[in-house]
GROMACS .gro file of C-alpha atoms in nm:
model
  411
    1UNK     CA    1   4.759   0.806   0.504
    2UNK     CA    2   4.789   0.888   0.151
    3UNK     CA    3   4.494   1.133  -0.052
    4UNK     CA    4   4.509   1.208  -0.396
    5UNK     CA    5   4.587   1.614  -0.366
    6UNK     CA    6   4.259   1.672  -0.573
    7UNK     CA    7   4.032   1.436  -0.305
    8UNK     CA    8   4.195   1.637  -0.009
    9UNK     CA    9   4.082   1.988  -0.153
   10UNK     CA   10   3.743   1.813  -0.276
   11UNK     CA   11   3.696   1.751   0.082
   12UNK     CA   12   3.797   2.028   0.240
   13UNK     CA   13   3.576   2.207   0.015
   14UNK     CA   14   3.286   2.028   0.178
   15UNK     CA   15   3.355   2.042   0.571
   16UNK     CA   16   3.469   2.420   0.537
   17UNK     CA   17   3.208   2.568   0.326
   18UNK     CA   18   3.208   2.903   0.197
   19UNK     CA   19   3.382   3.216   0.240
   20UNK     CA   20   3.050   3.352   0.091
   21UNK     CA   21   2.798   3.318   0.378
   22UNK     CA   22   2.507   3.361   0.090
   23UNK     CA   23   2.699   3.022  -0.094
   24UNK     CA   24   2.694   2.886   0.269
   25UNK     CA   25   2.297   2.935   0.278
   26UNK     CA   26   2.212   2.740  -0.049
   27UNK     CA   27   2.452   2.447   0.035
   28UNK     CA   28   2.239   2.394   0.344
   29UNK     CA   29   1.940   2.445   0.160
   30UNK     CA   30   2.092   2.232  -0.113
   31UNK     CA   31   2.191   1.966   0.096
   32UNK     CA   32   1.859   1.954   0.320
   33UNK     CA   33   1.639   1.924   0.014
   34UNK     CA   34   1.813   1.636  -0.080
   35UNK     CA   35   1.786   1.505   0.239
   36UNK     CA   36   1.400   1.560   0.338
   37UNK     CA   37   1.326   1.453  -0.066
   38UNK     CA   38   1.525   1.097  -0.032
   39UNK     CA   39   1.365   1.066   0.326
   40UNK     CA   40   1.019   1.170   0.192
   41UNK     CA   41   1.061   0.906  -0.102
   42UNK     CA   42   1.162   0.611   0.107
   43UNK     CA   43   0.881   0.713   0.295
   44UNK     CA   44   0.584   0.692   0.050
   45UNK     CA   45   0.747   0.412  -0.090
   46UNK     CA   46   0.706   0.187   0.209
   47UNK     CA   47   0.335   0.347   0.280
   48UNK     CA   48   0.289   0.248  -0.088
   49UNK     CA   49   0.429  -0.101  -0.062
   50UNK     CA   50   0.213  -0.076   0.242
   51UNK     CA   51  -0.103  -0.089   0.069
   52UNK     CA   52   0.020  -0.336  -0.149
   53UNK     CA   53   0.126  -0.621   0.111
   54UNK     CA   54  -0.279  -0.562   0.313
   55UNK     CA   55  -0.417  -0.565  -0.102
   56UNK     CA   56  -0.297  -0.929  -0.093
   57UNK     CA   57  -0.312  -1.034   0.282
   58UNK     CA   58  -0.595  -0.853   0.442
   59UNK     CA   59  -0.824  -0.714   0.196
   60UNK     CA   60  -0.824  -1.035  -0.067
   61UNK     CA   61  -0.856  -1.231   0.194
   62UNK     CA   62  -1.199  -1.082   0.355
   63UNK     CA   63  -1.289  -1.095   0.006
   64UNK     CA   64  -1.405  -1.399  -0.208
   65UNK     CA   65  -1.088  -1.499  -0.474
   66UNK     CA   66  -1.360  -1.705  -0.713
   67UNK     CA   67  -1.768  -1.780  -0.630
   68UNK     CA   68  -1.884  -2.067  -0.825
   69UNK     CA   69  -2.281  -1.999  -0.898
   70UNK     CA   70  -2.558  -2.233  -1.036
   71UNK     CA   71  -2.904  -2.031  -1.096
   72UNK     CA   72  -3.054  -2.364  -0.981
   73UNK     CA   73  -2.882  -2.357  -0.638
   74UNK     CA   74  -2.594  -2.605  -0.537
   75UNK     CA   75  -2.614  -2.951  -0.368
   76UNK     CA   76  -2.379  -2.950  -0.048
   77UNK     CA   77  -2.152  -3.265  -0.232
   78UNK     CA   78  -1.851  -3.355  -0.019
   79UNK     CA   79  -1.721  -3.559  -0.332
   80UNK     CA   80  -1.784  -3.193  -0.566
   81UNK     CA   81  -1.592  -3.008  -0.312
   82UNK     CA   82  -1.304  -3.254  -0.295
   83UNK     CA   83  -1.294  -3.273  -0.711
   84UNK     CA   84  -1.273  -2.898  -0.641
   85UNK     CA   85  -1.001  -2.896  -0.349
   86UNK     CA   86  -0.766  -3.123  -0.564
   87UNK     CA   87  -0.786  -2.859  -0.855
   88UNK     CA   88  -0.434  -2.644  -0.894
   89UNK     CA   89  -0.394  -2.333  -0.693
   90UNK     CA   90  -0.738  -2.441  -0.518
   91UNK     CA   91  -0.638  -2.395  -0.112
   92UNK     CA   92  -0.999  -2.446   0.022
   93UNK     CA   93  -1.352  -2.480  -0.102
   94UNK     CA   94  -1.641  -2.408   0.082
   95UNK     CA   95  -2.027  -2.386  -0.003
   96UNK     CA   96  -2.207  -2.026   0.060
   97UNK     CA   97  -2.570  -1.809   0.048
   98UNK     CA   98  -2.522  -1.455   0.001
   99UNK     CA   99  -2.810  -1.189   0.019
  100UNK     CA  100  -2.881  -0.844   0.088
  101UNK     CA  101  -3.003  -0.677   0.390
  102UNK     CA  102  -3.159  -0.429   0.644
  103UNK     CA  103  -3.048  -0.475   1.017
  104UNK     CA  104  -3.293  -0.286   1.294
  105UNK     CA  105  -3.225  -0.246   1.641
  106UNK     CA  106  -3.377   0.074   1.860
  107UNK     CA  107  -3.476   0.250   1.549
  108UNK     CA  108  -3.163   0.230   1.382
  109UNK     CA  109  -3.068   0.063   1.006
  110UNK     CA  110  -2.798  -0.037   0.832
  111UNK     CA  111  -2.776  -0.183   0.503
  112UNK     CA  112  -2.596  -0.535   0.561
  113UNK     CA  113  -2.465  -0.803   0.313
  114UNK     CA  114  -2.544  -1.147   0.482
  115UNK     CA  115  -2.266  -1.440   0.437
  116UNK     CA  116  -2.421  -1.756   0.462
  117UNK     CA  117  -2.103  -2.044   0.562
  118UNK     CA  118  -2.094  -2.390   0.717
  119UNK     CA  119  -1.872  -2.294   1.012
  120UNK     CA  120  -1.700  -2.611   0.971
  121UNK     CA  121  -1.548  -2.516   0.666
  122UNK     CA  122  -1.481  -2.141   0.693
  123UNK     CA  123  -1.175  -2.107   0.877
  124UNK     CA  124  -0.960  -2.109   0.603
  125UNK     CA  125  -1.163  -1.778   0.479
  126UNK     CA  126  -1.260  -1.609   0.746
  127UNK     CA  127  -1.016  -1.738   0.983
  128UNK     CA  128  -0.774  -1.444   0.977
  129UNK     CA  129  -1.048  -1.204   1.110
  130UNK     CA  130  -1.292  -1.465   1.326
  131UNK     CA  131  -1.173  -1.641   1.635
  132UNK     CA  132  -1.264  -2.028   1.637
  133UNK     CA  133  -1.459  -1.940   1.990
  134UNK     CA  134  -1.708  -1.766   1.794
  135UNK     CA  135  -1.745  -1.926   1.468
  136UNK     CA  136  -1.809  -2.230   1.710
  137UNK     CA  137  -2.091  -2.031   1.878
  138UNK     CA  138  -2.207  -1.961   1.479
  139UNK     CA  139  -2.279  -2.354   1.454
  140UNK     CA  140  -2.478  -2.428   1.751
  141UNK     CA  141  -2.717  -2.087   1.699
  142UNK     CA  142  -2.893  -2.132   1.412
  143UNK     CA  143  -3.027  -1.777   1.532
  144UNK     CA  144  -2.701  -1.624   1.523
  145UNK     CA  145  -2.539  -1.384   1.372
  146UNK     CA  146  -2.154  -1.259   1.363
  147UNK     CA  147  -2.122  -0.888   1.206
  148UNK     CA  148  -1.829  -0.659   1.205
  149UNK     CA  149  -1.763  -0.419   1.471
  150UNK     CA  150  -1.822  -0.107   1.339
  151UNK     CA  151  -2.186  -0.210   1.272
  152UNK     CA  152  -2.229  -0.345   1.600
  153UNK     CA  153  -2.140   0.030   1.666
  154UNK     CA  154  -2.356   0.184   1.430
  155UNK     CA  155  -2.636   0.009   1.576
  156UNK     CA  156  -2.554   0.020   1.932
  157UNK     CA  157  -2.574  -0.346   1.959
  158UNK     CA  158  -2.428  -0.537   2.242
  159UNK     CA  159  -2.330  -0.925   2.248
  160UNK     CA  160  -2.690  -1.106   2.306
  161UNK     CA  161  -2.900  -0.791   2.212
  162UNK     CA  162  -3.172  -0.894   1.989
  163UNK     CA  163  -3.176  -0.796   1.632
  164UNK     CA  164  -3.407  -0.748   1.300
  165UNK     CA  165  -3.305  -0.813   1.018
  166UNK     CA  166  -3.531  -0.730   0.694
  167UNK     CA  167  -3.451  -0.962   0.341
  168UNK     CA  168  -3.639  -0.884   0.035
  169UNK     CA  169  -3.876  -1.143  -0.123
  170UNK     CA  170  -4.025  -1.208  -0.435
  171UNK     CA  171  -4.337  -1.411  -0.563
  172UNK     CA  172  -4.279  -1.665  -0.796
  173UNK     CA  173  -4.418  -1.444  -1.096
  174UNK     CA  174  -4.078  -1.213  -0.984
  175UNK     CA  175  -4.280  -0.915  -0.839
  176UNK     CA  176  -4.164  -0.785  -0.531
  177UNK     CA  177  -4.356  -0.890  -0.174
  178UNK     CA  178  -4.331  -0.789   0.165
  179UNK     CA  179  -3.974  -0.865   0.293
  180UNK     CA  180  -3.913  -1.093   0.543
  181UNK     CA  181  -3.846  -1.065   0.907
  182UNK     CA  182  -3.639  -1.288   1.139
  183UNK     CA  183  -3.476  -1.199   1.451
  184UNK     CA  184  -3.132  -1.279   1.597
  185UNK     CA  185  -2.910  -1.264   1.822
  186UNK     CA  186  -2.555  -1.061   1.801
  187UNK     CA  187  -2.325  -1.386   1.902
  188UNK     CA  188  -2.031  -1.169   1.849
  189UNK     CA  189  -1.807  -0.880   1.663
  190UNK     CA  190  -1.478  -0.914   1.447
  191UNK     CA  191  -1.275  -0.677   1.254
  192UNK     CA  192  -1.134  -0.722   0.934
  193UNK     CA  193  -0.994  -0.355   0.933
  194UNK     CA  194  -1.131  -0.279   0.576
  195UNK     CA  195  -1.464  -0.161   0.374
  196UNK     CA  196  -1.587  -0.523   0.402
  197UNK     CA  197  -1.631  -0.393   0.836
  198UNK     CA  198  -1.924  -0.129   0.666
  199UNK     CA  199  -2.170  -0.418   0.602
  200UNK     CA  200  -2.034  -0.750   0.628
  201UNK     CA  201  -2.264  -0.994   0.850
  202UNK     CA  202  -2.187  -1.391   0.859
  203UNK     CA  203  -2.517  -1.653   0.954
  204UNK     CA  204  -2.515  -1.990   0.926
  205UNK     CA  205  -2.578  -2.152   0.568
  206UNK     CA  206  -2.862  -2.310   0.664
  207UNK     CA  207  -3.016  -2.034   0.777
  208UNK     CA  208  -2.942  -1.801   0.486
  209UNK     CA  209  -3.023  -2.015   0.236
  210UNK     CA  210  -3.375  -2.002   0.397
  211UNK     CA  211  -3.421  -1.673   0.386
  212UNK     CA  212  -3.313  -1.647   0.041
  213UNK     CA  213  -3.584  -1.864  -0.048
  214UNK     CA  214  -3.389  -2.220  -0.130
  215UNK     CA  215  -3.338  -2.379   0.194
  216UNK     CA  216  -3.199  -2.748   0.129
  217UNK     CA  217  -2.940  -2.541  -0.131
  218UNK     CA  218  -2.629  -2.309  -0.113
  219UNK     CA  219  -2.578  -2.034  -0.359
  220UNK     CA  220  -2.234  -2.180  -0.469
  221UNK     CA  221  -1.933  -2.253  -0.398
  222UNK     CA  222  -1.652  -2.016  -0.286
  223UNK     CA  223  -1.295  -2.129  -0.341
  224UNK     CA  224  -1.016  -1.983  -0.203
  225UNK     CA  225  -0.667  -1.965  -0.371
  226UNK     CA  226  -0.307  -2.003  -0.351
  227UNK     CA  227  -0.220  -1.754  -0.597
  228UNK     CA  228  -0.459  -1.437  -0.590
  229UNK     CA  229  -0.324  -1.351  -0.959
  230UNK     CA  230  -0.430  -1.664  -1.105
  231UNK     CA  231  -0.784  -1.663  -0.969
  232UNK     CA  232  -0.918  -1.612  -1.338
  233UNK     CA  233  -0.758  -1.872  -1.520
  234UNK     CA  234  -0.821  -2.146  -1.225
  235UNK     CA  235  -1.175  -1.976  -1.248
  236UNK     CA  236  -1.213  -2.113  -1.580
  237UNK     CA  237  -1.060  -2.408  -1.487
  238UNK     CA  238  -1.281  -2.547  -1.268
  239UNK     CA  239  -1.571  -2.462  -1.491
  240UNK     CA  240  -1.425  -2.798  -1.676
  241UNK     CA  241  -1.473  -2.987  -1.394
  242UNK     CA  242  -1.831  -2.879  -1.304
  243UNK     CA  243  -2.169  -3.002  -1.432
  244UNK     CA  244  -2.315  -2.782  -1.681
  245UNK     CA  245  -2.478  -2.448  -1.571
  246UNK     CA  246  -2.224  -2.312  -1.378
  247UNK     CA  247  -2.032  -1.942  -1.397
  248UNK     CA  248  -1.777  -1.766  -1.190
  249UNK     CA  249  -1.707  -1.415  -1.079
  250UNK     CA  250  -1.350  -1.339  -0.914
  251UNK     CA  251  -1.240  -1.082  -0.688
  252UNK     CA  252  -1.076  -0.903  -1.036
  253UNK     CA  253  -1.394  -0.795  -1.104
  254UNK     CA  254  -1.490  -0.727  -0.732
  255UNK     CA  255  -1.190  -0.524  -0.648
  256UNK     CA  256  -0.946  -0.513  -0.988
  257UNK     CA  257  -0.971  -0.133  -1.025
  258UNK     CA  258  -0.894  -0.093  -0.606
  259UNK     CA  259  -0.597  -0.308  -0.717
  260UNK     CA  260  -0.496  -0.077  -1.046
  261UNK     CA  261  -0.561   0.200  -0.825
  262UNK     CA  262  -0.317   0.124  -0.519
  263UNK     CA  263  -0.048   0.072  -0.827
  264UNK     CA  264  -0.117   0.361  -1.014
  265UNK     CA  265  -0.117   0.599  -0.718
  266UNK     CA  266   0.206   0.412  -0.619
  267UNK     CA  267   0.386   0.505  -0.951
  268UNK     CA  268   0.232   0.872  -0.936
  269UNK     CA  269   0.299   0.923  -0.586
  270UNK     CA  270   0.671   0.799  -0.638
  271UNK     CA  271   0.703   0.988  -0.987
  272UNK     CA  272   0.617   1.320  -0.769
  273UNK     CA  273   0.866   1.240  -0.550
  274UNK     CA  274   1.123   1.161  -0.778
  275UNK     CA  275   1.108   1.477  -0.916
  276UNK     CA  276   1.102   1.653  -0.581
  277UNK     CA  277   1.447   1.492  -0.545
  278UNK     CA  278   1.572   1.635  -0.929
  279UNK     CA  279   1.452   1.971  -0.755
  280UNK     CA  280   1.670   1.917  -0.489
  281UNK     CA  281   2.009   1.816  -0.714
  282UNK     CA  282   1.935   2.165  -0.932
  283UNK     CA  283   1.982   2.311  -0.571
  284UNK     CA  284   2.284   2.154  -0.592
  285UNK     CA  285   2.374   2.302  -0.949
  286UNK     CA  286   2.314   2.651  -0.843
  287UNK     CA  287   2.488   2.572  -0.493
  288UNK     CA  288   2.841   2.422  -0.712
  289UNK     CA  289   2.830   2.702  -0.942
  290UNK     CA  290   2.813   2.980  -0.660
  291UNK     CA  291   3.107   2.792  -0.504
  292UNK     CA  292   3.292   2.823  -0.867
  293UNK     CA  293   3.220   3.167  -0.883
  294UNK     CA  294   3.341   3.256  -0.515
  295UNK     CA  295   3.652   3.023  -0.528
  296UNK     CA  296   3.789   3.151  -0.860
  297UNK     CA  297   4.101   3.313  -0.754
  298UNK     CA  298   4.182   3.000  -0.606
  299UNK     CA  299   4.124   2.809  -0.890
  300UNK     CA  300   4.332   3.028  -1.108
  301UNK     CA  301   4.622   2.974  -0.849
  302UNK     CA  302   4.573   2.603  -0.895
  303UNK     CA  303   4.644   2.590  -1.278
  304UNK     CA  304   4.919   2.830  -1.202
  305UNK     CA  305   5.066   2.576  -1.041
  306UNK     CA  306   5.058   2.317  -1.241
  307UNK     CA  307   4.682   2.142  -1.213
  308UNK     CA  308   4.549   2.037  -1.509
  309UNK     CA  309   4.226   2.052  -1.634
  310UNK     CA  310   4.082   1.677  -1.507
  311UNK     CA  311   4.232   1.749  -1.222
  312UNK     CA  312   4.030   2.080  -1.154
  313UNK     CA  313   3.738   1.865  -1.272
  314UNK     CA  314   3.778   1.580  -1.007
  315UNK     CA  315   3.809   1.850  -0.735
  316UNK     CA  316   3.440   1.972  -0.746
  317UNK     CA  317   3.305   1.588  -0.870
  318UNK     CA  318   3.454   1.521  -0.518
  319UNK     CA  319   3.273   1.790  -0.314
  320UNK     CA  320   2.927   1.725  -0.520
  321UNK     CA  321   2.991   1.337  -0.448
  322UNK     CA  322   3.032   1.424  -0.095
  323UNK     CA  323   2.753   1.666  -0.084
  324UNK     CA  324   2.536   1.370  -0.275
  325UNK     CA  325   2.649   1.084  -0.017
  326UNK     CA  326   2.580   1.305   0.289
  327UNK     CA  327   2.218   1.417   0.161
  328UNK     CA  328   2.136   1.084   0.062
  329UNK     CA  329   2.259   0.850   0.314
  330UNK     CA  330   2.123   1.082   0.619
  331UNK     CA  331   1.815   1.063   0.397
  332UNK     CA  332   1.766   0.742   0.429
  333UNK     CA  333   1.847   0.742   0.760
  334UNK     CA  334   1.556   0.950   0.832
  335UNK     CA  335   1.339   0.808   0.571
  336UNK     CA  336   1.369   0.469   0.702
  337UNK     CA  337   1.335   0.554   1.046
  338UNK     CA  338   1.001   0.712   0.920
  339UNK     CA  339   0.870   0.429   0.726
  340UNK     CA  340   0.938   0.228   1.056
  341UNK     CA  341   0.730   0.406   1.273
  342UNK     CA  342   0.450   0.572   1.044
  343UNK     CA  343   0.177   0.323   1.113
  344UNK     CA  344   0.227   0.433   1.508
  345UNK     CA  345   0.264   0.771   1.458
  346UNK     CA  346  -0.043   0.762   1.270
  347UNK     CA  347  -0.175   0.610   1.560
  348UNK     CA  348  -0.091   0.852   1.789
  349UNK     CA  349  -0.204   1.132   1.542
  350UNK     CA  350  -0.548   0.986   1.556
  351UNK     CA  351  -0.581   0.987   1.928
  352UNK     CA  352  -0.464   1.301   1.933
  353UNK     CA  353  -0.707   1.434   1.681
  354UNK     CA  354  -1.005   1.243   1.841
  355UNK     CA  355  -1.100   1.064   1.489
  356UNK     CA  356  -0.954   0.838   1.212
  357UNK     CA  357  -0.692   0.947   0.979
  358UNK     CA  358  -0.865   0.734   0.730
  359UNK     CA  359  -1.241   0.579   0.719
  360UNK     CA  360  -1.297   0.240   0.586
  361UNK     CA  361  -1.626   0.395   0.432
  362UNK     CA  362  -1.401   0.565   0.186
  363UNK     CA  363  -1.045   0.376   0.189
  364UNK     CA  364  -1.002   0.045   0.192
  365UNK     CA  365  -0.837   0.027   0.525
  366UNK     CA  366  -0.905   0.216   0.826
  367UNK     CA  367  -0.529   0.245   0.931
  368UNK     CA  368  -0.201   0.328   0.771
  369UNK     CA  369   0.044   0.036   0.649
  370UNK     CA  370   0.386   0.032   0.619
  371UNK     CA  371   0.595  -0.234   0.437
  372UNK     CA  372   0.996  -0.137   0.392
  373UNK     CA  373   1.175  -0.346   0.061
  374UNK     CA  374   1.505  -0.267   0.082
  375UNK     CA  375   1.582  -0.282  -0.269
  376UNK     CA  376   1.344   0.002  -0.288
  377UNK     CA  377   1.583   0.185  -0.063
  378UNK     CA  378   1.856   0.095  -0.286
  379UNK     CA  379   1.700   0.198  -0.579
  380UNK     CA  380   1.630   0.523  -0.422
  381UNK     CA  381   2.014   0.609  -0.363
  382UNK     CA  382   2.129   0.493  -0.667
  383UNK     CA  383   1.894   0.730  -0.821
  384UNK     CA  384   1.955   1.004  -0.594
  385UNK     CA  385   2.349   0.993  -0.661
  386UNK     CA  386   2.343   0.938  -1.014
  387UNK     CA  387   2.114   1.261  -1.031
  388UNK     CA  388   2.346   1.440  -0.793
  389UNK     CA  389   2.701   1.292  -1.034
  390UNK     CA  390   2.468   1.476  -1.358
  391UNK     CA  391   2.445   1.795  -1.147
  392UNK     CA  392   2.805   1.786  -1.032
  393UNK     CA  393   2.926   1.743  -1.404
  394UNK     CA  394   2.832   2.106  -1.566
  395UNK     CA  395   2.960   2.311  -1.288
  396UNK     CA  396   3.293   2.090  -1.252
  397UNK     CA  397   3.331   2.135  -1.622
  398UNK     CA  398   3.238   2.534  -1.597
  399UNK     CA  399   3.525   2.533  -1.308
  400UNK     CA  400   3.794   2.346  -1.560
  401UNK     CA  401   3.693   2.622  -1.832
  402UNK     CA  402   3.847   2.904  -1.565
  403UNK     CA  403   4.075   3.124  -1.716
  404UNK     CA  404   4.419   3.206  -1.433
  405UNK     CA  405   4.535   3.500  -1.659
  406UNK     CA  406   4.166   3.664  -1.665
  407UNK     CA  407   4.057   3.590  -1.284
  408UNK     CA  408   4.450   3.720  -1.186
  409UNK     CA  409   4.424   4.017  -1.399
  410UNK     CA  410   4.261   4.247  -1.120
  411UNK     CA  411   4.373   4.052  -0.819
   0.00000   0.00000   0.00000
């Protein structure tokens, strides 16, 4: 098989390493930092990406895209809904209650925020998280409540234990009175797997609209969306289609700055990284000049013999290619096998360790995603090997420069 002379020497460069066992130290080092910084980066990048895919498909969707209010309360209107269902980017419509809470059970509390839905209508919300088994038990107990498992925990509530649950009142001058107390029974547990689990409780809208006060009306109306990023304009939308009196709040408001903050952190986290992997190709600088300065002799006998000074040049871009392509692609090799299998190792870290890696009273999931784009991956390595062609370019150039009749001099 043919090789140009210049690839040949390149690569025998590479596979043979140094004479110099100190040169031989720094091209490992050179060549693993390369390798654990591309593996690191594809890494983050999919835990990143991670966060981004459950942003859209678990933690928008356990929280309200757009609620529709009217101070005077809402009419359940099957012909307002549909208006409201044949609206653009509108995927479901549904009326709600929502109030604030104290649940009590064995001398324990917890601060709750009850969701008052027709069961009827909510599986296109809550669907994801609720099983139709118990959202059916939801509409035949109009003493009922569904509440997230980790306050079912908190409380040390089983399914049919008997619960308080403590709404504040006030008198129609708007002082504060007594709350009120109603009992019910714990129909059930779900998990949505983010901070909604620390004090989300769902009743039945009926029953929540009583306690807050305007039983024969809902609260609003809470539409659900096709695209999350339009929610504001189809917010003000439907305004145009209501009666008079109505406003909106959208889950930009809710949760925008959890959403800027995922994509910040994503750009930070992958800016660090980044420049973990230009550490990484200086390594390779310093590791190409050493081998310039050990192999000097035999570059001098090279341009004795005829190579030219391109040719010299080529030699080393060869070897630093090589060295780039091996670091990188065993990088990703690594780094993709990672990004594959954090969300289990995780896991296993956690059972190991006896407690969550991360709590949905701080994040805003309780477990680590992973989501891997390849064109992330192939963003990362052509990154990676243009920095590593920059770094080959001085020393190759420094090796061209070489001098036979002042290396030879002494020899």
């Amino acid at each position: 098989m043919f090789r140009p002379l210049t690839v040949f020497i390149g690569l025998r460069n590479f596979t043979s390493g140094a004479g110099n066992r100190m040169v031989s130290f720094i091209s490992l080092l050179a060549i693993l930092g390369l390798v654990m910084g591309v593996a690191l980066l594809v890494v983050v990048m999919s835990v990143m990406n991670g966060f981004d895919r459950e942003m859209e498909s678990r933690i928008l969707a356990a929280v309200p895209h757009i609620r529709l209010f009217n101070e005077r309360g809402v009419q359940q209107s099957d012909k307002l809904r549909d208006t409201l269902v044949q609206q653009p980017n509108v995927r479901a419509v549904m009326p709600f209650t929502r109030l604030e809470g104290m649940l009590t059970h064995r001398g324990k509390t917890r601060p709750v925020e009850v969701m008052g839905l027709e069961p009827s209508l909510a599986d296109p919300f809550m669907g994801v998280f609720v099983s139709p088994d118990l959202m059916g038990q939801l509409a035949v107990h109009s003493d009922g409540l569904l509440m997230a498992g980790e306050i079912a925990k908190k409380l040390s509530l089983s399914v049919g234990d008997r619960v308080t649950l403590l709404v504040p009142a006030s008198g129609g001058n708007g002082l504060q009175q007594a709350p009120k107390v109603s009992t019910f029974t714990m129909l059930g547990t779900f998990d949505t797997r983010t901070a909604a689990d620390q004090s989300l409780v769902l009743a039945k809208l009926e029953t929540a609209s009583r306690l807050a006060g305007h039983p024969d009306l809902a609260q609003g109306w809470q539409v659900g969306v096709a695209d999350v990023f339009e929610a504001r304009q189809t917010g003000y939308a439907l305004l145009q289609v209501l009666p008079s009196g109505y406003r909106f709040s959208d889950w930009i408001q809710t949760h925008g700055n959890l959403y800027q903050a995922i994509k910040m952190s994503r750009n930070l986290v992958s800016l660090l990284v980044f420049l973990i992997i230009a550490i990484a190709v200086f390594n390779v600088i310093s590791m190409l000049m050493m081998t310039v300065i050990d192999k000097r002799a035999e570059i001098a006998i090279l341009k004795t013999q005829g190579f030219v000074r391109h040719e010299i040049i080529a030699i080393f871009l060869t070897q630093g290619l090589l060295i780039g392509l091996f670091g990188t692609l065993l990088g990703v090799l690594l780094g993709v096998v990672g990004a594959l299998n954090v969300t289990a190792a995780a896991r296993w870290l956690e059972s190991l360790m006896g407690r969550p890696l991360l709590n949905s009273e701080i994040y805003p999931l309780d477990y680590l995603p992973s989501a891997l784009l390849w064109n992330d991956v192939a963003l990362i390595v052509a990154v990676a090997l243009a920095l590593n062609f920059l770094a080959t370019l001085y020393p190759a150039i420094r090796a061209a420069n070489t001098r036979p009749a002042d290396v030879l001099r002494y020899e």
